XYZ file of C-alpha atoms in Angstrom:
407
model
C 64.776 -80.631 -215.485
C 68.110 -82.345 -214.366
C 68.434 -83.615 -211.095
C 70.896 -85.563 -209.410
C 69.642 -87.767 -206.507
C 71.896 -88.904 -203.621
C 71.640 -91.534 -201.198
C 70.568 -90.529 -197.586
C 72.848 -92.907 -196.239
C 76.128 -91.168 -197.232
C 78.437 -93.639 -195.500
C 81.965 -93.408 -195.977
C 83.720 -91.299 -198.480
C 82.513 -92.993 -201.544
C 79.237 -91.232 -202.119
C 76.949 -93.231 -204.532
C 73.882 -92.559 -206.104
C 70.403 -94.188 -205.158
C 67.644 -93.948 -207.374
C 64.094 -93.723 -205.218
C 62.017 -91.446 -203.219
C 64.418 -91.423 -199.797
C 67.636 -89.197 -201.403
C 68.464 -85.869 -201.482
C 67.537 -84.437 -204.983
C 70.261 -81.850 -206.095
C 69.084 -79.518 -209.280
C 71.748 -78.297 -211.484
C 72.524 -77.322 -214.754
C 75.453 -77.383 -217.301
C 76.432 -74.809 -219.603
C 79.075 -74.600 -222.697
C 80.961 -77.674 -224.245
C 84.517 -78.711 -223.943
C 87.168 -80.651 -222.161
C 87.653 -78.354 -219.427
C 85.210 -79.107 -216.647
C 84.143 -76.679 -213.902
C 81.887 -77.202 -210.916
C 80.793 -73.936 -209.138
C 79.460 -74.015 -205.745
C 77.155 -71.317 -204.281
C 76.823 -70.063 -200.997
C 73.976 -69.858 -198.350
C 70.682 -69.139 -199.633
C 72.103 -68.726 -203.560
C 70.992 -70.894 -206.231
C 73.014 -72.210 -209.175
C 71.987 -68.722 -211.221
C 74.017 -66.650 -208.533
C 76.972 -67.639 -210.771
C 75.640 -65.872 -213.992
C 78.536 -63.546 -214.702
C 81.072 -66.465 -214.358
C 78.901 -68.717 -216.250
C 78.798 -66.129 -219.016
C 82.606 -65.366 -218.690
C 83.923 -68.695 -218.600
C 81.278 -71.005 -220.681
C 80.500 -68.178 -223.330
C 77.018 -68.891 -222.677
C 74.502 -68.528 -220.134
C 72.208 -70.811 -221.932
C 71.500 -74.150 -220.034
C 72.800 -77.083 -221.910
C 69.206 -78.656 -221.249
C 67.229 -75.569 -222.742
C 65.356 -76.493 -226.074
C 65.985 -73.195 -227.193
C 70.023 -73.345 -227.483
C 71.575 -72.415 -230.529
C 75.030 -72.841 -229.077
C 76.145 -69.745 -228.782
C 79.551 -70.645 -226.897
C 82.655 -70.522 -228.940
C 82.888 -73.460 -231.429
C 86.425 -73.016 -232.273
C 87.623 -73.031 -228.777
C 85.925 -76.218 -228.552
C 87.307 -77.606 -231.691
C 90.802 -76.487 -230.618
C 90.403 -78.448 -227.138
C 90.134 -74.901 -225.300
C 86.532 -75.065 -224.615
C 85.184 -74.990 -221.321
C 81.837 -76.718 -219.705
C 80.258 -75.504 -216.516
C 78.009 -77.194 -213.852
C 76.255 -75.225 -211.008
C 73.590 -76.355 -209.147
C 71.358 -75.614 -205.663
C 72.927 -76.893 -202.588
C 70.381 -78.964 -200.327
C 68.140 -76.468 -198.632
C 67.814 -73.841 -201.162
C 66.301 -73.646 -204.868
C 64.863 -76.791 -206.453
C 67.118 -78.980 -204.595
C 65.691 -81.111 -201.579
C 65.034 -79.434 -198.276
C 65.738 -81.870 -195.506
C 64.234 -80.928 -191.992
C 67.104 -81.890 -189.869
C 69.859 -79.394 -188.968
C 71.828 -82.996 -188.858
C 71.198 -83.254 -192.420
C 73.250 -79.773 -193.587
C 77.251 -79.969 -193.160
C 79.667 -79.046 -195.284
C 80.876 -82.625 -195.324
C 77.541 -83.752 -196.583
C 76.932 -80.798 -199.200
C 80.640 -81.690 -200.355
C 79.339 -85.156 -200.714
C 76.449 -84.100 -202.803
C 78.846 -82.082 -204.955
C 81.201 -85.413 -205.345
C 77.883 -87.398 -206.268
C 77.011 -85.008 -208.643
C 80.616 -85.198 -210.481
C 79.925 -88.846 -210.577
C 76.391 -88.287 -211.912
C 78.115 -86.618 -214.892
C 80.797 -88.785 -215.597
C 83.776 -86.147 -214.524
C 86.341 -87.799 -213.541
C 87.754 -84.474 -212.199
C 86.903 -80.406 -212.775
C 88.093 -77.378 -211.483
C 86.221 -76.463 -208.341
C 85.019 -73.019 -207.428
C 83.454 -72.129 -204.287
C 81.617 -68.632 -203.074
C 81.377 -68.072 -199.184
C 79.621 -71.417 -197.926
C 80.359 -72.825 -201.258
C 84.173 -71.750 -200.936
C 83.966 -73.831 -197.338
C 82.164 -76.950 -199.369
C 84.839 -76.648 -202.032
C 87.824 -76.887 -199.271
C 85.636 -79.945 -197.742
C 85.328 -81.632 -201.048
C 89.105 -81.075 -201.835
C 90.197 -82.691 -198.611
C 87.878 -85.853 -198.965
C 88.826 -86.373 -202.783
C 91.657 -84.466 -203.617
C 92.199 -86.552 -206.713
C 88.703 -85.110 -208.123
C 90.169 -81.457 -207.949
C 92.247 -80.054 -210.967
C 92.246 -76.698 -209.149
C 90.484 -74.774 -206.216
C 89.087 -71.386 -206.249
C 88.159 -70.098 -202.955
C 85.952 -66.762 -202.905
C 84.796 -64.675 -199.978
C 85.689 -67.789 -197.653
C 86.083 -67.764 -194.126
C 87.202 -70.694 -191.918
C 83.454 -71.273 -190.518
C 82.636 -71.129 -186.962
C 83.064 -67.809 -185.207
C 84.698 -66.634 -188.112
C 81.628 -66.185 -189.963
C 80.621 -63.124 -187.921
C 81.079 -59.924 -189.526
C 83.527 -57.146 -188.398
C 81.697 -55.335 -185.350
C 80.746 -51.869 -185.882
C 77.545 -49.816 -186.383
C 77.028 -50.350 -190.171
C 77.156 -54.197 -189.557
C 74.709 -54.293 -186.511
C 72.341 -51.919 -188.416
C 72.438 -54.465 -191.111
C 71.960 -57.522 -188.887
C 68.947 -56.503 -186.925
C 67.300 -55.147 -190.351
C 68.213 -59.041 -191.706
C 66.536 -60.568 -188.894
C 63.488 -58.129 -189.198
C 63.166 -58.526 -193.275
C 59.753 -59.918 -194.032
C 59.140 -58.724 -197.480
C 61.022 -58.934 -200.748
C 61.580 -55.379 -200.709
C 63.117 -55.114 -196.955
C 65.386 -58.210 -197.973
C 66.434 -57.059 -201.038
C 67.459 -53.665 -199.345
C 69.719 -55.216 -196.942
C 71.373 -57.711 -199.646
C 72.411 -54.659 -201.526
C 74.441 -53.256 -198.455
C 75.677 -56.698 -197.821
C 76.831 -57.886 -201.060
C 78.318 -54.390 -202.475
C 80.503 -51.776 -201.757
C 79.300 -48.291 -200.854
C 80.948 -46.859 -203.915
C 79.659 -49.492 -206.475
C 75.984 -48.712 -205.279
C 76.719 -44.921 -205.411
C 78.129 -45.164 -209.336
C 75.751 -44.007 -211.847
C 74.602 -45.843 -214.687
C 72.671 -43.335 -216.825
C 70.254 -41.317 -215.033
C 69.958 -43.861 -211.772
C 72.419 -45.038 -209.439
C 73.297 -48.780 -209.572
C 71.556 -49.151 -205.884
C 68.268 -48.133 -207.652
C 68.655 -50.346 -210.444
C 69.760 -53.127 -208.548
C 67.095 -53.308 -206.211
C 64.460 -53.405 -208.809
C 66.148 -56.475 -210.252
C 66.650 -58.052 -206.337
C 62.988 -57.183 -205.579
C 61.781 -59.228 -208.817
C 64.076 -62.022 -208.334
C 63.297 -62.701 -204.608
C 59.256 -62.229 -205.533
C 59.617 -64.991 -208.437
C 61.852 -67.427 -206.615
C 59.790 -67.466 -203.408
C 61.302 -67.061 -199.958
C 63.695 -69.788 -198.594
C 62.159 -72.043 -196.099
C 63.071 -72.054 -192.519
C 64.640 -75.473 -192.608
C 66.874 -74.383 -195.453
C 68.080 -71.262 -194.013
C 68.693 -72.722 -190.291
C 70.095 -75.666 -191.824
C 72.984 -74.063 -194.302
C 73.381 -71.544 -191.177
C 73.941 -74.995 -189.287
C 76.614 -75.779 -191.987
C 78.804 -72.569 -191.749
C 78.634 -72.748 -187.779
C 79.774 -76.094 -187.628
C 82.380 -75.679 -190.512
C 86.225 -76.456 -189.713
C 89.156 -77.471 -191.462
C 91.414 -79.263 -189.445
C 95.327 -79.257 -189.888
C 95.307 -82.434 -191.336
C 92.453 -81.495 -194.190
C 94.542 -78.287 -194.796
C 97.966 -80.491 -195.339
C 96.045 -82.920 -197.798
C 95.225 -79.589 -199.804
C 98.507 -78.361 -199.352
C 100.399 -81.713 -200.750
C 97.855 -82.747 -203.561
C 99.502 -80.936 -206.137
C 96.635 -78.225 -207.573
C 96.872 -74.793 -207.174
C 94.553 -72.764 -205.064
C 93.249 -68.957 -205.367
C 91.780 -67.310 -202.754
C 89.667 -64.183 -204.174
C 88.528 -61.617 -201.576
C 86.679 -57.674 -201.896
C 88.353 -55.995 -199.338
C 84.944 -54.198 -198.438
C 83.241 -57.636 -197.513
C 81.814 -57.061 -194.484
C 80.303 -60.529 -194.081
C 83.507 -62.323 -194.682
C 86.137 -60.502 -193.061
C 89.441 -60.357 -195.438
C 91.694 -61.170 -192.453
C 90.239 -64.757 -192.507
C 90.549 -65.345 -196.042
C 94.264 -64.481 -195.758
C 95.082 -66.541 -192.581
C 93.479 -69.577 -194.732
C 95.643 -68.859 -197.629
C 98.739 -68.622 -195.581
C 97.874 -72.020 -194.123
C 97.727 -73.370 -197.818
C 101.203 -72.245 -198.683
C 103.056 -72.592 -201.004
C 100.372 -73.840 -203.538
C 97.434 -70.772 -202.708
C 97.821 -67.242 -204.010
C 95.746 -64.192 -202.703
C 93.984 -61.803 -204.749
C 92.484 -59.064 -202.923
C 89.878 -56.736 -205.384
C 87.991 -53.636 -204.606
C 84.450 -55.005 -203.673
C 82.179 -56.231 -201.137
C 81.009 -60.051 -200.452
C 79.612 -60.390 -204.220
C 82.810 -59.594 -205.444
C 82.298 -61.947 -208.375
C 79.360 -59.492 -209.290
C 81.087 -56.289 -208.518
C 84.243 -57.085 -210.142
C 83.296 -59.388 -212.706
C 86.455 -58.967 -215.361
C 88.941 -59.150 -212.674
C 87.202 -62.397 -211.337
C 87.006 -64.055 -214.179
C 90.267 -63.318 -215.280
C 91.837 -64.475 -212.093
C 89.473 -67.786 -212.759
C 90.772 -68.294 -216.306
C 94.285 -67.894 -215.256
C 93.957 -70.476 -212.366
C 92.860 -72.767 -215.349
C 95.696 -72.211 -217.558
C 98.449 -72.276 -214.540
C 96.770 -75.955 -213.771
C 96.853 -76.946 -217.219
C 100.654 -76.031 -217.820
C 101.592 -77.449 -214.466
C 102.873 -74.291 -212.853
C 105.254 -74.834 -210.251
C 103.461 -73.926 -206.813
C 106.527 -71.529 -205.731
C 105.867 -69.584 -209.007
C 102.052 -69.543 -208.619
C 101.995 -68.005 -204.833
C 101.927 -64.471 -203.853
C 102.177 -64.657 -200.381
C 105.678 -64.292 -198.011
C 107.546 -67.320 -197.413
C 106.376 -69.292 -195.069
C 108.279 -70.025 -191.511
C 108.707 -73.720 -190.327
C 105.854 -75.627 -189.060
C 101.905 -75.142 -188.844
C 102.074 -72.266 -186.445
C 105.240 -70.532 -188.135
C 102.985 -67.598 -189.380
C 101.676 -67.124 -186.009
C 104.942 -67.353 -184.461
C 106.197 -64.387 -186.668
C 103.576 -62.412 -185.346
C 104.898 -62.549 -181.685
C 108.970 -62.165 -182.422
C 110.655 -59.921 -179.845
C 113.415 -58.015 -181.118
C 117.016 -58.056 -180.126
C 116.765 -55.021 -177.618
C 113.867 -56.779 -175.913
C 110.799 -54.442 -176.827
C 107.772 -55.767 -178.413
C 107.506 -56.055 -182.189
C 104.566 -53.889 -183.141
C 103.262 -57.592 -184.762
C 102.836 -58.628 -180.934
C 100.262 -55.840 -180.883
C 98.355 -57.114 -183.841
C 98.255 -60.498 -182.611
C 96.940 -59.548 -179.333
C 94.505 -57.595 -180.996
C 93.100 -60.232 -183.058
C 92.699 -62.603 -180.253
C 90.789 -60.039 -178.521
C 88.818 -59.496 -181.680
C 88.014 -63.368 -181.665
C 86.999 -62.872 -178.000
C 84.568 -60.275 -178.850
C 83.003 -62.230 -181.685
C 82.728 -65.042 -179.292
C 80.615 -63.112 -177.332
C 78.606 -61.361 -179.826
C 77.984 -64.614 -181.136
C 76.686 -65.994 -177.909
C 74.382 -62.949 -177.995
C 73.016 -63.697 -181.344
C 72.234 -67.269 -180.688
C 70.418 -66.059 -177.477
C 68.290 -63.571 -179.323
C 67.860 -65.376 -182.163
C 66.086 -68.522 -180.630
C 64.288 -66.146 -178.176
C 62.846 -64.274 -181.286
C 61.763 -67.777 -182.761
C 60.237 -68.323 -179.378
C 58.153 -65.675 -179.062
C 57.159 -65.409 -182.772
C 57.020 -69.436 -183.387
C 53.655 -68.855 -184.805
C 54.842 -66.577 -187.665
C 58.479 -67.562 -187.998
C 60.291 -64.870 -190.323
C 61.075 -66.089 -193.351
C 64.182 -65.224 -195.534
C 64.514 -65.369 -199.692
C 67.402 -65.535 -201.901
C 68.492 -62.085 -204.024
C 69.175 -62.168 -207.483
C 72.767 -63.082 -207.085
C 73.271 -64.779 -203.781
C 71.470 -63.922 -200.565
C 74.718 -65.475 -198.878
C 75.644 -64.647 -195.427
C 78.277 -66.952 -195.509
């Protein structure tokens, strides 16, 4: 099985590989052949297999290159003409077949970005298109800011800015899901929660033959969680810590804006985990290189709207190859001057002295952040209290078929 071993002592920006027993082993697989390289970074509690629809859609095969039974089912004509795509997908530290460090401090988006850079080095890839989902999109942002010369393009699916932005919107449905998530002990219970967080209600209620998608997906999720096993407490807590401590500074955003590559921010309108508002705000900060793509779907929009997502990713790759002008790429309103231009535009006052309606929106957004802060404190207190009471038998959580990713 293919592994990349990363030194535990990751000093500086240049991550070096170190053979031996004291490194973090990253499990990965490659798919397809061709000069175009794509690195896929999955989110919290997800494995490399969570990218299945994108691997098949972009590389033309979901059979790993290290599989001895592989017969080369990718499009050889594309490869010979220079249009082939080779994909690498991997398990983040703390999940799947990769190492599971025991300390929370060993889980940050910066360290996990260094894992990804080490993997690029291991593969001999000078640069690649970097695509991330949820927590994986946070990691992708860090990678792009740390090593912009390694990035050909950047796709951020269902992303937020980390920290309190990781908390879902507050309503009865979300609170119910959160409680069920914390109580989930079995693959059956976890599968039921995952379905409600990953997909839109309309998608789950659609019929495929005699059964609804929810019935079909539930059975698949249970089988997947049962076969892969439950994620360890150390892995789950560590990856949550990576999301919680993630933050993109002004200077890091500026590096991405000025690096010369294009960005696509892809999001499901009905995502109850990563709120659309924060994805839009991140895209606006990355003007003029970012394009915002909103699709009818939930947190796992890459599965719910596979064709549209794959089309958007291929368009990003092609636009990067022809070096399209960023101003022709973006579909966002023209940004006003300065880092806080967008925010200042929200608090304009008209000539008659009456507040613009956007002022109310601005105030409500601030109130919402304050409520999220209070909810975050309550969540942390409740979580630590639950662990203290049940320390002898902690709740364990596991991955779903696609991505058991709450961030």
